[in-house]
Short mmCIF file of C-alpha atoms and ligand atoms in Angstrom, two decimals:
data_model
loop_
_atom_site.label_atom_id
_atom_site.label_comp_id
_atom_site.label_asym_id
_atom_site.label_seq_id
_atom_site.Cartn_x
_atom_site.Cartn_y
_atom_site.Cartn_z
CA MET A 1295 93.34 68.55 12.87
CA GLY A 1296 93.90 69.25 9.20
CA TYR A 1297 94.59 66.23 7.04
CA ASN A 1298 92.39 63.23 7.77
CA TYR A 1299 94.82 60.38 8.36
CA ILE A 1300 92.07 57.83 9.05
CA SER A 1301 90.25 58.37 5.73
CA ASP A 1302 93.62 58.06 4.09
CA LEU A 1303 94.39 54.84 6.01
CA LYS A 1304 91.04 53.36 4.93
CA GLU A 1305 91.81 54.15 1.31
CA PHE A 1306 95.33 52.74 1.66
CA ILE A 1307 94.16 49.46 3.23
CA ASN A 1308 91.20 49.00 0.87
CA SER A 1309 93.51 49.10 -2.14
CA SER A 1310 96.28 47.06 -0.45
CA VAL A 1311 94.49 43.72 -0.28
CA VAL A 1312 97.63 41.54 -0.42
CA ASN A 1313 101.39 42.20 -0.04
CA PHE A 1314 101.97 42.88 -3.76
CA LEU A 1315 99.12 45.40 -3.89
CA ALA A 1316 100.33 47.11 -0.70
CA VAL A 1317 103.73 47.65 -2.30
CA ASP A 1318 102.08 48.92 -5.47
CA THR A 1319 99.93 51.37 -3.49
CA ALA A 1320 103.08 52.68 -1.77
CA ARG A 1321 104.90 52.90 -5.11
CA ASN A 1322 102.10 55.05 -6.56
CA ARG A 1323 102.22 57.41 -3.61
CA LEU A 1324 106.02 57.69 -3.70
CA GLU A 1325 106.06 58.36 -7.45
CA ALA A 1326 103.35 61.01 -7.03
CA ALA A 1327 105.60 62.67 -4.44
CA GLY A 1328 108.56 62.73 -6.84
CA PHE A 1329 110.50 59.73 -5.55
CA VAL A 1330 112.70 58.04 -8.17
CA ARG A 1331 112.81 54.26 -8.49
CA LEU A 1332 116.25 52.63 -8.21
CA ARG A 1333 116.81 49.06 -9.37
CA GLU A 1334 119.16 46.77 -7.53
CA GLU A 1335 120.75 45.61 -10.79
CA ASP A 1336 121.59 49.17 -11.93
CA SER A 1337 124.25 51.60 -10.75
CA TRP A 1338 123.19 53.92 -7.94
CA ALA A 1339 125.84 56.49 -8.83
CA GLU A 1340 123.14 59.12 -9.46
CA ILE A 1341 122.19 59.21 -5.76
CA GLU A 1342 122.86 62.59 -4.19
CA PRO A 1343 122.05 64.37 -0.94
CA GLY A 1344 118.55 65.78 -1.07
CA GLY A 1345 117.45 63.03 -3.48
CA ARG A 1346 114.32 60.91 -2.88
CA TYR A 1347 114.43 57.28 -3.98
CA PHE A 1348 112.79 53.91 -3.57
CA VAL A 1349 113.66 50.26 -4.24
CA ILE A 1350 111.24 47.33 -4.70
CA LYS A 1351 112.28 43.74 -3.98
CA ASN A 1352 110.29 40.79 -5.37
CA ASP A 1353 107.29 43.11 -5.98
CA SER A 1354 106.43 42.56 -2.30
CA ALA A 1355 108.91 44.61 -0.22
CA ILE A 1356 109.62 48.34 -0.62
CA PHE A 1357 112.32 50.62 0.75
CA ALA A 1358 112.13 54.41 0.39
CA PHE A 1359 114.59 57.06 1.52
CA VAL A 1360 115.46 60.73 1.43
CA VAL A 1361 119.23 61.22 1.45
CA GLY A 1362 120.41 63.70 4.09
CA ASP A 1363 123.35 66.09 3.95
CA ASN A 1364 125.29 64.79 6.89
CA ALA A 1365 125.58 61.01 6.55
CA PRO A 1366 128.17 59.65 9.02
CA GLU A 1367 127.52 62.14 11.80
CA ALA A 1368 123.73 61.92 11.69
CA GLY A 1369 123.29 58.33 10.52
CA PHE A 1370 120.04 56.81 9.34
CA ARG A 1371 116.58 57.22 10.89
CA ILE A 1372 114.67 54.08 9.97
CA ILE A 1373 111.06 52.95 10.40
CA THR A 1374 110.26 49.34 9.49
CA ALA A 1375 106.96 47.54 9.01
CA HIS A 1376 105.70 44.56 6.97
CA SER A 1377 103.50 44.22 3.89
CA ASP A 1378 102.14 40.69 4.44
CA SER A 1379 99.16 39.46 6.45
CA PRO A 1380 98.05 35.93 7.35
CA GLY A 1381 95.58 34.28 4.97
CA PHE A 1382 95.26 31.70 2.21
CA ARG A 1383 97.44 31.19 -0.84
CA ILE A 1384 96.05 29.36 -3.86
CA LYS A 1385 97.91 26.14 -4.72
CA PRO A 1386 98.86 25.17 -8.30
CA ASN A 1387 96.22 23.07 -10.11
CA ALA A 1388 93.76 24.42 -7.60
CA GLU A 1389 90.40 23.38 -9.06
CA ILE A 1390 88.52 20.62 -7.22
CA TYR A 1391 85.28 19.61 -8.95
CA CYS A 1392 82.38 18.19 -6.94
CA SER A 1393 80.10 15.80 -8.83
CA ASP A 1394 77.27 18.38 -8.96
CA GLY A 1395 79.57 20.88 -10.69
CA THR A 1396 80.45 22.97 -7.64
CA VAL A 1397 84.11 24.01 -7.88
CA LYS A 1398 86.38 24.51 -4.86
CA LEU A 1399 89.91 25.89 -4.90
CA ASN A 1400 92.75 24.13 -3.14
CA THR A 1401 94.59 26.55 -0.86
CA GLU A 1402 97.44 26.58 1.63
CA VAL A 1403 97.40 28.63 4.83
CA TYR A 1404 99.89 31.53 4.91
CA GLY A 1405 101.11 32.51 8.38
CA GLY A 1406 98.81 32.21 11.38
CA PRO A 1407 95.27 33.43 10.59
CA ILE A 1408 92.38 32.85 13.02
CA LEU A 1409 90.83 30.33 10.66
CA TYR A 1410 87.14 30.49 11.58
CA THR A 1411 86.98 34.26 10.99
CA TRP A 1412 87.34 33.49 7.26
CA PHE A 1413 84.04 31.57 7.00
CA ASP A 1414 81.05 33.04 5.13
CA ARG A 1415 82.85 36.14 3.88
CA PRO A 1416 82.67 37.74 0.41
CA LEU A 1417 86.18 36.70 -0.64
CA SER A 1418 88.10 37.44 -3.79
CA ILE A 1419 91.53 36.92 -5.35
CA ALA A 1420 94.58 39.15 -5.78
CA GLY A 1421 98.32 38.85 -6.29
CA ARG A 1422 100.84 38.68 -9.09
CA VAL A 1423 100.82 36.76 -12.35
CA ILE A 1424 103.95 35.83 -14.27
CA LEU A 1425 103.71 35.99 -18.07
CA SER A 1426 106.09 34.70 -20.72
CA GLY A 1427 108.18 37.31 -22.54
CA PRO A 1428 111.11 37.45 -24.93
CA ASP A 1429 113.72 36.68 -22.22
CA PRO A 1430 113.17 33.34 -20.43
CA MET A 1431 115.23 34.60 -17.46
CA ARG A 1432 113.04 37.66 -17.07
CA PRO A 1433 109.37 36.77 -17.43
CA ILE A 1434 106.87 39.63 -17.16
CA THR A 1435 105.02 40.37 -13.92
CA ARG A 1436 101.48 41.75 -13.83
CA LEU A 1437 99.46 42.46 -10.70
CA VAL A 1438 95.86 41.35 -10.54
CA LYS A 1439 93.02 42.23 -8.19
CA PHE A 1440 89.51 40.93 -8.77
CA GLU A 1441 87.24 43.60 -7.35
CA ARG A 1442 84.06 41.53 -7.26
CA PRO A 1443 83.50 38.84 -4.62
CA LEU A 1444 84.33 35.49 -6.24
CA LEU A 1445 84.47 32.98 -3.42
CA THR A 1446 83.19 31.98 -0.03
CA ILE A 1447 84.21 29.39 2.56
CA PRO A 1448 80.81 28.11 3.71
CA HIS A 1449 80.58 26.97 7.32
CA LEU A 1450 78.87 23.70 8.19
CA ALA A 1451 75.30 24.28 9.44
CA ILE A 1452 74.84 23.98 13.20
CA HIS A 1453 72.33 21.16 12.58
CA PHE A 1454 75.21 18.94 11.44
CA ASN A 1455 77.33 19.80 14.46
CA ARG A 1456 75.30 20.72 17.53
CA THR A 1457 78.39 21.23 19.66
CA VAL A 1458 79.96 23.76 17.27
CA ASN A 1459 79.74 26.53 19.87
CA ASP A 1460 81.75 24.46 22.33
CA GLY A 1461 84.75 24.85 20.06
CA ILE A 1462 85.81 22.96 16.94
CA LYS A 1463 89.09 21.78 15.56
CA LEU A 1464 89.49 22.91 11.96
CA SER A 1465 91.39 21.07 9.24
CA LYS A 1466 93.15 23.49 6.89
CA GLN A 1467 92.79 20.98 4.05
CA LYS A 1468 89.16 19.92 4.58
CA ASP A 1469 87.27 22.69 6.34
CA MET A 1470 88.82 25.79 4.81
CA LEU A 1471 88.53 25.35 1.04
CA PRO A 1472 86.71 28.20 -0.73
CA VAL A 1473 83.97 27.62 -3.31
CA ILE A 1474 84.35 29.59 -6.53
CA GLY A 1475 81.15 28.63 -8.30
CA ARG A 1476 79.32 26.02 -10.28
CA VAL A 1477 80.03 24.87 -13.81
CA GLU A 1478 78.65 22.20 -16.03
CA TYR A 1479 80.57 19.14 -14.87
CA LYS A 1480 83.09 17.91 -17.42
CA GLY A 1481 85.39 15.85 -15.23
CA ASP A 1482 88.45 17.14 -13.42
CA GLU A 1483 89.16 19.92 -15.86
CA LYS A 1484 92.11 22.17 -14.97
CA GLY A 1485 92.67 25.74 -16.05
CA LEU A 1486 89.47 27.43 -14.84
CA LEU A 1487 91.46 29.83 -12.66
CA THR A 1488 94.07 30.48 -15.37
CA ARG A 1489 91.28 31.32 -17.84
CA LEU A 1490 89.70 33.68 -15.33
CA VAL A 1491 93.02 35.46 -14.71
CA ALA A 1492 93.81 35.66 -18.45
CA GLU A 1493 90.43 37.26 -19.09
CA GLU A 1494 90.90 39.75 -16.25
CA LEU A 1495 94.34 40.78 -17.51
CA GLY A 1496 93.40 40.68 -21.19
CA VAL A 1497 96.25 38.30 -22.09
CA GLU A 1498 96.49 34.95 -23.88
CA GLU A 1499 95.97 32.09 -21.46
CA SER A 1500 99.06 30.33 -22.84
CA ARG A 1501 101.26 33.24 -21.73
CA ILE A 1502 100.49 32.66 -18.03
CA LEU A 1503 103.44 30.73 -16.61
CA ASP A 1504 102.67 30.94 -12.90
CA PHE A 1505 101.16 33.09 -10.19
CA ASP A 1506 101.26 34.05 -6.51
CA LEU A 1507 97.56 34.51 -5.77
CA SER A 1508 95.89 34.83 -2.40
CA LEU A 1509 92.38 35.19 -1.05
CA TYR A 1510 91.24 38.49 0.44
CA ASP A 1511 88.09 39.71 2.14
CA THR A 1512 86.34 42.27 -0.09
CA SER A 1513 84.70 43.94 2.97
CA LYS A 1514 86.03 47.49 3.30
CA ALA A 1515 87.49 49.17 6.37
CA THR A 1516 84.89 50.88 8.59
CA ILE A 1517 84.90 53.39 11.44
CA GLU A 1518 82.93 52.12 14.44
CA GLY A 1519 82.01 52.99 18.02
CA LEU A 1520 79.86 55.52 19.83
CA ASN A 1521 82.21 58.34 18.91
CA GLY A 1522 83.84 56.79 15.86
CA GLU A 1523 86.78 55.79 18.04
CA TYR A 1524 87.60 52.47 16.36
CA ILE A 1525 88.69 51.35 12.93
CA SER A 1526 87.76 47.81 11.89
CA SER A 1527 89.54 46.35 8.89
CA GLY A 1528 91.46 43.44 7.48
CA ARG A 1529 95.26 43.69 7.52
CA LEU A 1530 95.64 46.44 10.14
CA ASP A 1531 98.61 44.25 11.16
CA ASP A 1532 100.75 45.63 9.66
CA LEU A 1533 99.39 47.93 6.97
CA SER A 1534 98.44 50.57 9.55
CA MET A 1535 102.13 50.83 10.49
CA MET A 1536 103.19 50.72 6.83
CA HIS A 1537 100.80 53.63 6.17
CA ALA A 1538 102.06 55.56 9.21
CA ALA A 1539 105.71 55.08 8.16
CA LEU A 1540 105.01 56.15 4.57
CA THR A 1541 102.96 59.18 5.65
CA ALA A 1542 105.67 60.30 8.08
CA LEU A 1543 108.35 60.00 5.40
CA LEU A 1544 106.28 62.13 3.02
CA GLU A 1545 105.39 64.73 5.66
CA SER A 1546 108.78 65.15 7.38
CA ASP A 1547 111.42 67.51 6.03
CA ASN A 1548 114.63 67.09 8.04
CA MET A 1549 117.56 67.01 5.61
CA ASN A 1550 120.21 66.52 8.30
CA MET A 1551 120.10 62.71 8.34
CA THR A 1552 118.94 60.09 5.85
CA ARG A 1553 115.33 59.09 6.51
CA VAL A 1554 114.42 55.52 5.55
CA ILE A 1555 111.30 53.37 5.57
CA ALA A 1556 111.77 49.63 5.12
CA ILE A 1557 108.65 47.55 4.42
CA PHE A 1558 109.55 43.86 4.44
CA ASP A 1559 107.56 40.86 3.27
CA ASN A 1560 107.07 37.49 4.95
CA GLU A 1561 107.11 38.64 8.58
CA GLU A 1562 104.20 36.30 9.21
CA THR A 1563 106.27 33.26 8.22
CA GLY A 1564 109.50 34.16 10.01
CA SER A 1565 111.09 36.71 7.61
CA GLY A 1566 113.38 34.10 6.04
CA THR A 1567 113.18 35.17 2.36
CA LYS A 1568 115.29 37.50 0.22
CA GLN A 1569 112.60 40.16 0.72
CA GLY A 1570 112.24 39.44 4.46
CA ALA A 1571 113.87 41.10 7.45
CA ALA A 1572 116.30 38.20 7.99
CA SER A 1573 117.90 38.88 4.58
CA PRO A 1574 120.77 41.37 4.07
CA ILE A 1575 118.60 43.69 1.96
CA LEU A 1576 118.37 46.66 4.31
CA HIS A 1577 122.04 46.39 5.19
CA ASN A 1578 122.88 46.36 1.46
CA ILE A 1579 120.67 49.36 0.71
CA LEU A 1580 122.17 51.44 3.53
CA ARG A 1581 125.70 50.54 2.37
CA ARG A 1582 124.90 51.49 -1.19
CA ILE A 1583 123.47 54.84 -0.10
CA ASN A 1584 126.66 55.49 1.85
CA ASN A 1585 128.90 54.42 -1.04
CA SER A 1586 126.99 56.40 -3.64
CA ILE A 1587 127.42 59.69 -1.83
CA GLY A 1588 131.17 59.04 -1.48
CA GLY A 1589 131.17 57.57 2.03
CA THR A 1590 133.99 55.23 3.03
CA GLU A 1591 133.54 51.98 4.94
CA GLU A 1592 134.57 53.87 8.06
CA ASP A 1593 131.81 56.40 7.34
CA TYR A 1594 129.30 53.57 7.06
CA PHE A 1595 130.19 52.12 10.46
CA ARG A 1596 129.96 55.60 12.00
CA ALA A 1597 126.58 56.17 10.32
CA ILE A 1598 125.23 52.85 11.67
CA ALA A 1599 126.41 53.74 15.18
CA ASN A 1600 124.60 57.08 14.88
CA SER A 1601 121.39 55.50 13.57
CA PHE A 1602 118.14 54.58 15.23
CA MET A 1603 115.36 52.25 14.10
CA VAL A 1604 111.69 52.13 14.99
CA SER A 1605 110.36 48.62 14.30
CA ALA A 1606 106.63 49.25 13.90
CA ASP A 1607 104.38 46.22 14.24
CA ASN A 1608 101.12 46.05 16.10
CA ALA A 1609 100.59 45.09 19.74
CA HIS A 1610 97.79 43.49 21.76
CA GLY A 1611 95.44 45.94 23.45
CA ILE A 1612 93.78 44.78 26.67
CA HIS A 1613 90.65 42.86 25.67
CA PRO A 1614 87.54 43.83 27.64
CA ASN A 1615 86.39 40.18 27.81
CA TYR A 1616 89.79 38.73 28.68
CA PRO A 1617 91.69 41.19 30.90
CA GLU A 1618 93.39 38.25 32.65
CA LYS A 1619 95.44 37.56 29.51
CA GLN A 1620 97.48 40.74 29.98
CA ASP A 1621 100.34 41.62 32.28
CA PRO A 1622 99.02 42.95 35.63
CA THR A 1623 100.85 46.29 35.42
CA ASN A 1624 101.49 46.88 31.69
CA HIS A 1625 98.33 46.50 29.64
CA PRO A 1626 98.01 48.94 26.79
CA PHE A 1627 94.51 49.99 25.74
CA LEU A 1628 93.09 51.11 22.41
CA GLY A 1629 93.41 54.90 22.35
CA GLY A 1630 96.26 55.11 24.86
CA GLY A 1631 98.92 55.99 22.30
CA PRO A 1632 101.84 54.12 20.73
CA VAL A 1633 102.83 50.93 22.56
CA ILE A 1634 106.49 50.30 23.41
CA LYS A 1635 107.07 46.52 23.43
CA ILE A 1636 109.48 45.00 25.93
CA ASN A 1637 110.59 41.39 26.49
CA ALA A 1638 113.21 40.19 28.99
CA ASN A 1639 114.28 37.41 26.63
CA CYS A 1640 114.92 39.90 23.81
CA LYS A 1641 112.06 38.87 21.50
CA TYR A 1642 111.83 42.64 21.04
CA MET A 1643 114.80 44.93 20.39
CA THR A 1644 113.61 47.51 22.92
CA ASP A 1645 115.89 48.18 25.90
CA ALA A 1646 115.84 50.95 28.50
CA ASP A 1647 118.04 53.15 26.31
CA SER A 1648 115.89 52.84 23.17
CA ALA A 1649 112.59 53.02 25.11
CA ALA A 1650 113.85 56.26 26.68
CA VAL A 1651 114.55 57.71 23.23
CA PHE A 1652 111.11 56.76 21.91
CA ARG A 1653 109.17 58.02 24.94
CA THR A 1654 111.00 61.36 24.66
CA ILE A 1655 110.00 61.54 20.98
CA CYS A 1656 106.38 60.89 21.97
CA GLN A 1657 106.52 63.53 24.69
CA ASN A 1658 108.02 66.07 22.28
CA ALA A 1659 105.27 65.27 19.77
CA GLY A 1660 102.62 65.76 22.48
CA VAL A 1661 101.54 62.12 22.19
CA PRO A 1662 100.76 59.67 25.04
CA PHE A 1663 102.58 56.35 25.10
CA GLN A 1664 102.24 53.02 26.90
CA TYR A 1665 104.12 49.78 27.48
CA PHE A 1666 103.41 46.20 26.54
CA VAL A 1667 105.05 43.29 28.36
CA ASN A 1668 103.75 39.72 28.14
CA HIS A 1669 101.86 38.17 31.02
CA SER A 1670 104.66 35.92 32.29
CA ASP A 1671 102.64 32.74 31.75
CA VAL A 1672 101.66 33.65 28.18
CA ALA A 1673 104.12 33.19 25.30
CA GLY A 1674 104.11 36.24 23.04
CA GLY A 1675 104.97 36.77 19.38
CA SER A 1676 108.08 38.25 17.87
CA THR A 1677 108.58 40.79 15.11
CA LEU A 1678 111.05 42.53 12.82
CA GLY A 1679 113.35 44.33 15.26
CA ASN A 1680 115.33 41.47 16.76
CA ILE A 1681 115.52 39.68 13.39
CA LEU A 1682 116.97 42.79 11.74
CA THR A 1683 119.57 43.32 14.45
CA SER A 1684 121.10 39.97 13.51
CA GLN A 1685 121.93 41.67 10.18
CA ILE A 1686 122.75 45.20 11.36
CA ASP A 1687 123.69 46.17 14.92
CA LEU A 1688 121.28 49.09 15.15
CA ARG A 1689 119.85 50.77 18.23
CA GLY A 1690 116.09 50.71 18.14
CA VAL A 1691 112.72 50.11 19.64
CA ASP A 1692 109.84 47.73 18.90
CA MET A 1693 106.49 49.47 19.02
CA GLY A 1694 103.03 49.43 17.45
CA ALA A 1695 99.37 50.30 17.87
CA ALA A 1696 97.18 48.35 20.31
CA LEU A 1697 94.86 45.96 18.42
CA TRP A 1698 92.05 43.58 19.19
CA ALA A 1699 91.80 40.24 17.39
CA MET A 1700 95.27 40.22 15.85
CA HIS A 1701 95.27 37.86 12.81
CA SER A 1702 91.48 37.78 12.54
CA VAL A 1703 90.22 38.50 9.03
CA ARG A 1704 89.14 41.84 10.55
CA GLU A 1705 91.05 43.49 13.37
CA THR A 1706 90.11 46.52 15.47
CA ALA A 1707 92.34 49.48 16.35
CA SER A 1708 91.94 53.03 17.64
CA VAL A 1709 91.47 56.04 15.37
CA ALA A 1710 93.26 58.29 17.89
CA ASP A 1711 96.25 55.96 18.13
CA HIS A 1712 96.82 56.12 14.39
CA GLU A 1713 97.01 59.92 14.54
CA TYR A 1714 99.32 59.75 17.56
CA ILE A 1715 101.64 57.32 15.84
CA ILE A 1716 101.93 59.40 12.69
CA ARG A 1717 102.72 62.46 14.81
CA ALA A 1718 105.36 60.50 16.74
CA PHE A 1719 106.91 59.20 13.49
CA ILE A 1720 107.07 62.70 11.99
CA GLU A 1721 108.76 63.89 15.19
CA PHE A 1722 111.20 60.93 14.99
CA PHE A 1723 112.20 61.91 11.46
CA ASN A 1724 112.36 65.64 12.19
CA CYS A 1725 114.12 65.72 15.57
ZN1 ZN B 432 102.64 42.12 12.32
#
């Protein structure tokens, strides 16, 4: 093995603490590799075969592509993933002062985190800040990431709840508010957070118009296990797949068809935003690529029919303490290779045709593969694939890496699987 994909994944995840930072990390890597940024509001007439481009939507979704020579006949090869992870978003006017001067922040839950995993962690704040500028219609966006731990959500001591280990019901509004510190009490003073952000960015406080800020766990990704076989980190769902898609795009070299990665936002809340998979954004980008290289509408339809999509989002590995939760005959394990996800009620886009394509790609890449199907009495999740096919009628497969503790503040995955998946993705782009 030459390049160390796992060290690179750790670095990628550590810097990508929220959706906006994940997109910024990807942008840096794409620019370093010579990709040119296109803006939706500009003309894309400069696009040409062989060119490498990327588009950012809402600072939180990113689409990168290398234009191939043979558009309608070869179509698009697409890998999708998502930039967002469940957690806590800070509400406006967030400061809540306790009478002793302790300050809490008011937050709202984003997506479906396992709430109690967020207690007693060294948390901090990251996201985007919107500043006033000369044009009221186009305020200025700055990203912010506080490196130092700033907050914690302290758990109630067991002495105040002796039955805590029998299970507790948590209120998102009462139990989960983070403490940011202690100040001399001056009444319900607002603006503490704005002042902190202004100082961090080195801007006038009055220029801050609004922000999208979230909490993140400052603990870094670690390699664990007897033989270093596991990676433990926040946000493996779905930044591990985002990293694999990006790495495969940068390391593949097939110029026959157009290779695309599409990293959407808001998968954890149902994808229903302009930067989410239920929007027409990918459809629009593919059409514009086709149009810019002189393709007709007929060419576009032919290209779509010749395309294939890998929807990469993580899967549940069989849990050693709860094997009964998994299907009796299809229970992927950590280290068993990429997981092909199948659902009879079409929660996943995989069918026998697309699963056959993906397993052949794995075989050609020398990579093992496995299947995930829900235990029939357990309702599963859904992901990007079937949502996207309501916008574009693509062939494709839903797959991912087997994880433990999906939506915990730290999840566990296999080091070997990450290597396998990158190899399979490179094969997908190159075959
Ligand atoms: Zn996911």
